Amino acid sequence: MKQLLELLGLLALVQGVLGLLHEFTRWHVGLVQKLGFLDGYGVYASVALVVLAIALFAAAESLKSG
């Protein structure tokens, strides 16, 4: 379970950072820009993904390894 949370956290972190990179540089990277219902809210969605990643890493760290 710990590894699953870490993997999901990594995916959320990468997509959040790529979304922010897209918003500030206009490089066409990440999935946030491809979701039509997020038009105009890309920065907020990307920041939310980064915060979600931090929460997933914290949850994974709180689990006992074993």
Tab-separated table of N, CA, C and O in Angstrom:
chain	number	residue	atom	x	y	z
A	1	MET	N	0.826	-1.187	0.000
A	1	MET	CA	0.000	0.000	0.000
A	1	MET	C	0.877	1.260	0.000
A	1	MET	O	0.542	2.244	-0.652
A	2	LYS	N	1.989	1.180	0.750
A	2	LYS	CA	2.880	2.329	0.824
A	2	LYS	C	3.456	2.650	-0.550
A	2	LYS	O	3.517	3.819	-0.950
A	3	GLN	N	3.845	1.625	-1.287
A	3	GLN	CA	4.417	1.843	-2.616
A	3	GLN	C	3.384	2.403	-3.587
A	3	GLN	O	3.713	3.224	-4.442
A	4	LEU	N	2.141	1.975	-3.460
A	4	LEU	CA	1.076	2.500	-4.309
A	4	LEU	C	0.863	3.987	-4.046
A	4	LEU	O	0.751	4.783	-4.980
A	5	LEU	N	0.832	4.379	-2.775
A	5	LEU	CA	0.669	5.798	-2.444
A	5	LEU	C	1.849	6.621	-2.941
A	5	LEU	O	1.673	7.741	-3.428
A	6	GLU	N	3.036	6.068	-2.832
A	6	GLU	CA	4.212	6.781	-3.333
A	6	GLU	C	4.168	6.926	-4.849
A	6	GLU	O	4.523	7.977	-5.385
A	7	LEU	N	3.736	5.896	-5.541
A	7	LEU	CA	3.628	5.962	-6.996
A	7	LEU	C	2.580	6.996	-7.421
A	7	LEU	O	2.830	7.812	-8.317
A	8	LEU	N	1.422	6.974	-6.777
A	8	LEU	CA	0.382	7.956	-7.091
A	8	LEU	C	0.853	9.371	-6.769
A	8	LEU	O	0.559	10.317	-7.507
A	9	GLY	N	1.586	9.515	-5.677
A	9	GLY	CA	2.138	10.818	-5.327
A	9	GLY	C	3.128	11.307	-6.362
A	9	GLY	O	3.130	12.485	-6.733
A	10	LEU	N	3.967	10.397	-6.845
A	10	LEU	CA	4.933	10.768	-7.871
A	10	LEU	C	4.230	11.187	-9.159
A	10	LEU	O	4.594	12.194	-9.776
A	11	LEU	N	3.222	10.437	-9.558
A	11	LEU	CA	2.474	10.788	-10.769
A	11	LEU	C	1.781	12.142	-10.627
A	11	LEU	O	1.801	12.962	-11.546
A	12	ALA	N	1.170	12.391	-9.468
A	12	ALA	CA	0.506	13.672	-9.235
A	12	ALA	C	1.517	14.818	-9.231
A	12	ALA	O	1.258	15.890	-9.784
A	13	LEU	N	2.680	14.585	-8.627
A	13	LEU	CA	3.710	15.623	-8.585
A	13	LEU	C	4.218	15.945	-9.986
A	13	LEU	O	4.339	17.121	-10.360
A	14	VAL	N	4.499	14.923	-10.770
A	14	VAL	CA	5.000	15.144	-12.130
A	14	VAL	C	3.968	15.887	-12.964
A	14	VAL	O	4.299	16.862	-13.662
A	15	GLN	N	2.709	15.475	-12.903
A	15	GLN	CA	1.677	16.135	-13.691
A	15	GLN	C	1.428	17.570	-13.220
A	15	GLN	O	1.170	18.466	-14.030
A	16	GLY	N	1.519	17.795	-11.920
A	16	GLY	CA	1.365	19.153	-11.402
A	16	GLY	C	2.479	20.065	-11.865
A	16	GLY	O	2.243	21.202	-12.297
A	17	VAL	N	3.704	19.590	-11.799
A	17	VAL	CA	4.847	20.390	-12.237
A	17	VAL	C	4.789	20.622	-13.749
A	17	VAL	O	5.039	21.737	-14.224
A	18	LEU	N	4.439	19.588	-14.509
A	18	LEU	CA	4.317	19.763	-15.959
A	18	LEU	C	3.188	20.735	-16.311
A	18	LEU	O	3.312	21.515	-17.250
A	19	GLY	N	2.107	20.705	-15.554
A	19	GLY	CA	1.020	21.650	-15.785
A	19	GLY	C	1.447	23.078	-15.516
A	19	GLY	O	1.114	23.997	-16.264
A	20	LEU	N	2.210	23.284	-14.438
A	20	LEU	CA	2.717	24.629	-14.147
A	20	LEU	C	3.716	25.065	-15.210
A	20	LEU	O	3.726	26.233	-15.615
A	21	LEU	N	4.540	24.140	-15.656
A	21	LEU	CA	5.490	24.442	-16.719
A	21	LEU	C	4.759	24.873	-17.985
A	21	LEU	O	5.151	25.831	-18.653
A	22	HIS	N	3.674	24.190	-18.288
A	22	HIS	CA	2.873	24.560	-19.461
A	22	HIS	C	2.267	25.954	-19.301
A	22	HIS	O	2.279	26.753	-20.236
A	23	GLU	N	1.741	26.244	-18.140
A	23	GLU	CA	1.081	27.524	-17.927
A	23	GLU	C	2.041	28.706	-18.027
A	23	GLU	O	1.664	29.771	-18.492
A	24	PHE	N	3.274	28.518	-17.581
A	24	PHE	CA	4.207	29.642	-17.547
A	24	PHE	C	5.138	29.707	-18.743
A	24	PHE	O	5.738	30.746	-18.991
A	25	THR	N	5.289	28.620	-19.495
A	25	THR	CA	6.193	28.636	-20.643
A	25	THR	C	5.481	28.314	-21.952
A	25	THR	O	6.068	28.459	-23.008
A	26	ARG	N	4.249	27.853	-21.893
A	26	ARG	CA	3.451	27.453	-23.056
A	26	ARG	C	4.016	26.246	-23.785
A	26	ARG	O	3.724	26.036	-24.951
A	27	TRP	N	4.875	25.471	-23.106
A	27	TRP	CA	5.279	24.188	-23.668
A	27	TRP	C	4.076	23.264	-23.566
A	27	TRP	O	3.346	23.283	-22.583
A	28	HIS	N	3.861	22.440	-24.532
A	28	HIS	CA	2.703	21.549	-24.531
A	28	HIS	C	3.067	20.216	-23.876
A	28	HIS	O	3.315	19.219	-24.542
A	29	VAL	N	3.104	20.233	-22.558
A	29	VAL	CA	3.439	19.038	-21.778
A	29	VAL	C	2.385	18.860	-20.693
A	29	VAL	O	1.723	19.802	-20.283
A	30	GLY	N	2.216	17.639	-20.239
A	30	GLY	CA	1.305	17.352	-19.136
A	30	GLY	C	-0.108	17.063	-19.580
A	30	GLY	O	-0.493	17.310	-20.730
A	31	LEU	N	-0.886	16.532	-18.651
A	31	LEU	CA	-2.272	16.173	-18.943
A	31	LEU	C	-3.266	17.265	-18.596
A	31	LEU	O	-4.377	17.264	-19.118
A	32	VAL	N	-2.886	18.180	-17.721
A	32	VAL	CA	-3.826	19.215	-17.279
A	32	VAL	C	-4.294	20.051	-18.462
A	32	VAL	O	-5.469	20.385	-18.565
A	33	GLN	N	-3.400	20.366	-19.374
A	33	GLN	CA	-3.767	21.206	-20.521
A	33	GLN	C	-4.688	20.486	-21.491
A	33	GLN	O	-5.374	21.113	-22.274
A	34	LYS	N	-4.717	19.165	-21.451
A	34	LYS	CA	-5.521	18.396	-22.399
A	34	LYS	C	-6.956	18.180	-21.927
A	34	LYS	O	-7.787	17.719	-22.692
A	35	LEU	N	-7.240	18.503	-20.674
A	35	LEU	CA	-8.583	18.349	-20.144
A	35	LEU	C	-9.364	19.642	-20.393
A	35	LEU	O	-9.070	20.674	-19.799
A	36	GLY	N	-10.335	19.579	-21.272
A	36	GLY	CA	-11.066	20.769	-21.701
A	36	GLY	C	-11.807	21.498	-20.598
A	36	GLY	O	-11.911	22.723	-20.621
A	37	PHE	N	-12.312	20.771	-19.616
A	37	PHE	CA	-13.096	21.425	-18.572
A	37	PHE	C	-12.229	22.229	-17.605
A	37	PHE	O	-12.749	22.966	-16.773
A	38	LEU	N	-10.905	22.128	-17.742
A	38	LEU	CA	-10.005	22.898	-16.887
A	38	LEU	C	-9.481	24.163	-17.575
A	38	LEU	O	-8.584	24.812	-17.048
A	39	ASP	N	-10.041	24.528	-18.726
A	39	ASP	CA	-9.599	25.738	-19.420
A	39	ASP	C	-9.751	26.945	-18.504
A	39	ASP	O	-10.816	27.204	-17.945
A	40	GLY	N	-8.677	27.656	-18.337
A	40	GLY	CA	-8.680	28.829	-17.475
A	40	GLY	C	-8.348	28.530	-16.026
A	40	GLY	O	-8.159	29.440	-15.237
A	41	TYR	N	-8.299	27.265	-15.677
A	41	TYR	CA	-8.010	26.868	-14.299
A	41	TYR	C	-6.781	25.974	-14.209
A	41	TYR	O	-6.617	25.238	-13.249
A	42	GLY	N	-5.914	26.050	-15.200
A	42	GLY	CA	-4.751	25.178	-15.253
A	42	GLY	C	-3.794	25.364	-14.089
A	42	GLY	O	-3.266	24.391	-13.551
A	43	VAL	N	-3.569	26.619	-13.698
A	43	VAL	CA	-2.661	26.878	-12.580
A	43	VAL	C	-3.240	26.290	-11.302
A	43	VAL	O	-2.524	25.638	-10.529
A	44	TYR	N	-4.531	26.494	-11.069
A	44	TYR	CA	-5.168	25.981	-9.856
A	44	TYR	C	-5.148	24.450	-9.821
A	44	TYR	O	-4.882	23.855	-8.779
A	45	ALA	N	-5.420	23.839	-10.952
A	45	ALA	CA	-5.409	22.381	-11.025
A	45	ALA	C	-4.002	21.837	-10.803
A	45	ALA	O	-3.825	20.827	-10.109
A	46	SER	N	-3.010	22.501	-11.351
A	46	SER	CA	-1.628	22.047	-11.187
A	46	SER	C	-1.163	22.196	-9.744
A	46	SER	O	-0.499	21.307	-9.202
A	47	VAL	N	-1.500	23.305	-9.120
A	47	VAL	CA	-1.149	23.495	-7.714
A	47	VAL	C	-1.873	22.467	-6.857
A	47	VAL	O	-1.294	21.909	-5.918
A	48	ALA	N	-3.129	22.179	-7.183
A	48	ALA	CA	-3.869	21.159	-6.439
A	48	ALA	C	-3.214	19.793	-6.582
A	48	ALA	O	-3.170	19.017	-5.617
A	49	LEU	N	-2.686	19.480	-7.753
A	49	LEU	CA	-1.988	18.209	-7.942
A	49	LEU	C	-0.707	18.148	-7.117
A	49	LEU	O	-0.382	17.099	-6.550
A	50	VAL	N	0.015	19.247	-7.030
A	50	VAL	CA	1.235	19.269	-6.218
A	50	VAL	C	0.887	19.088	-4.739
A	50	VAL	O	1.540	18.328	-4.023
A	51	VAL	N	-0.165	19.754	-4.288
A	51	VAL	CA	-0.606	19.605	-2.888
A	51	VAL	C	-1.079	18.176	-2.630
A	51	VAL	O	-0.776	17.590	-1.584
A	52	LEU	N	-1.800	17.593	-3.577
A	52	LEU	CA	-2.231	16.204	-3.453
A	52	LEU	C	-1.025	15.271	-3.364
A	52	LEU	O	-1.019	14.327	-2.569
A	53	ALA	N	-0.003	15.546	-4.155
A	53	ALA	CA	1.207	14.724	-4.116
A	53	ALA	C	1.862	14.785	-2.738
A	53	ALA	O	2.278	13.758	-2.193
A	54	ILE	N	1.940	15.967	-2.167
A	54	ILE	CA	2.519	16.110	-0.828
A	54	ILE	C	1.705	15.336	0.193
A	54	ILE	O	2.256	14.650	1.061
A	55	ALA	N	0.378	15.408	0.079
A	55	ALA	CA	-0.491	14.664	0.999
A	55	ALA	C	-0.323	13.153	0.818
A	55	ALA	O	-0.302	12.403	1.808
A	56	LEU	N	-0.177	12.689	-0.408
A	56	LEU	CA	0.027	11.262	-0.650
A	56	LEU	C	1.372	10.796	-0.105
A	56	LEU	O	1.474	9.712	0.463
A	57	PHE	N	2.410	11.610	-0.264
A	57	PHE	CA	3.712	11.256	0.294
A	57	PHE	C	3.645	11.202	1.819
A	57	PHE	O	4.238	10.321	2.443
A	58	ALA	N	2.917	12.137	2.425
A	58	ALA	CA	2.773	12.140	3.888
A	58	ALA	C	2.001	10.911	4.351
A	58	ALA	O	2.353	10.298	5.370
A	59	ALA	N	0.958	10.538	3.628
A	59	ALA	CA	0.186	9.347	3.989
A	59	ALA	C	1.027	8.090	3.844
A	59	ALA	O	0.959	7.183	4.687
A	60	ALA	N	1.830	8.024	2.798
A	60	ALA	CA	2.698	6.869	2.597
A	60	ALA	C	3.749	6.782	3.696
A	60	ALA	O	4.073	5.696	4.174
A	61	GLU	N	4.251	7.931	4.106
A	61	GLU	CA	5.275	7.943	5.150
A	61	GLU	C	4.697	7.539	6.505
A	61	GLU	O	5.403	6.942	7.336
A	62	SER	N	3.421	7.829	6.732
A	62	SER	CA	2.813	7.478	8.020
A	62	SER	C	2.522	5.993	8.152
A	62	SER	O	2.332	5.503	9.270
A	63	LEU	N	2.464	5.277	7.016
A	63	LEU	CA	2.241	3.841	7.069
A	63	LEU	C	3.525	3.144	7.503
A	63	LEU	O	4.626	3.534	7.126
A	64	LYS	N	3.368	2.115	8.271
A	64	LYS	CA	4.529	1.332	8.688
A	64	LYS	C	4.999	0.479	7.527
A	64	LYS	O	4.199	-0.111	6.813
A	65	SER	N	6.292	0.437	7.330
A	65	SER	CA	6.803	-0.445	6.272
A	65	SER	C	6.786	-1.873	6.788
A	65	SER	O	7.182	-2.167	7.903
A	66	GLY	N	6.326	-2.757	5.954
A	66	GLY	CA	6.278	-4.129	6.423
A	66	GLY	C	5.418	-4.991	5.645
A	66	GLY	O	5.083	-5.296	4.704
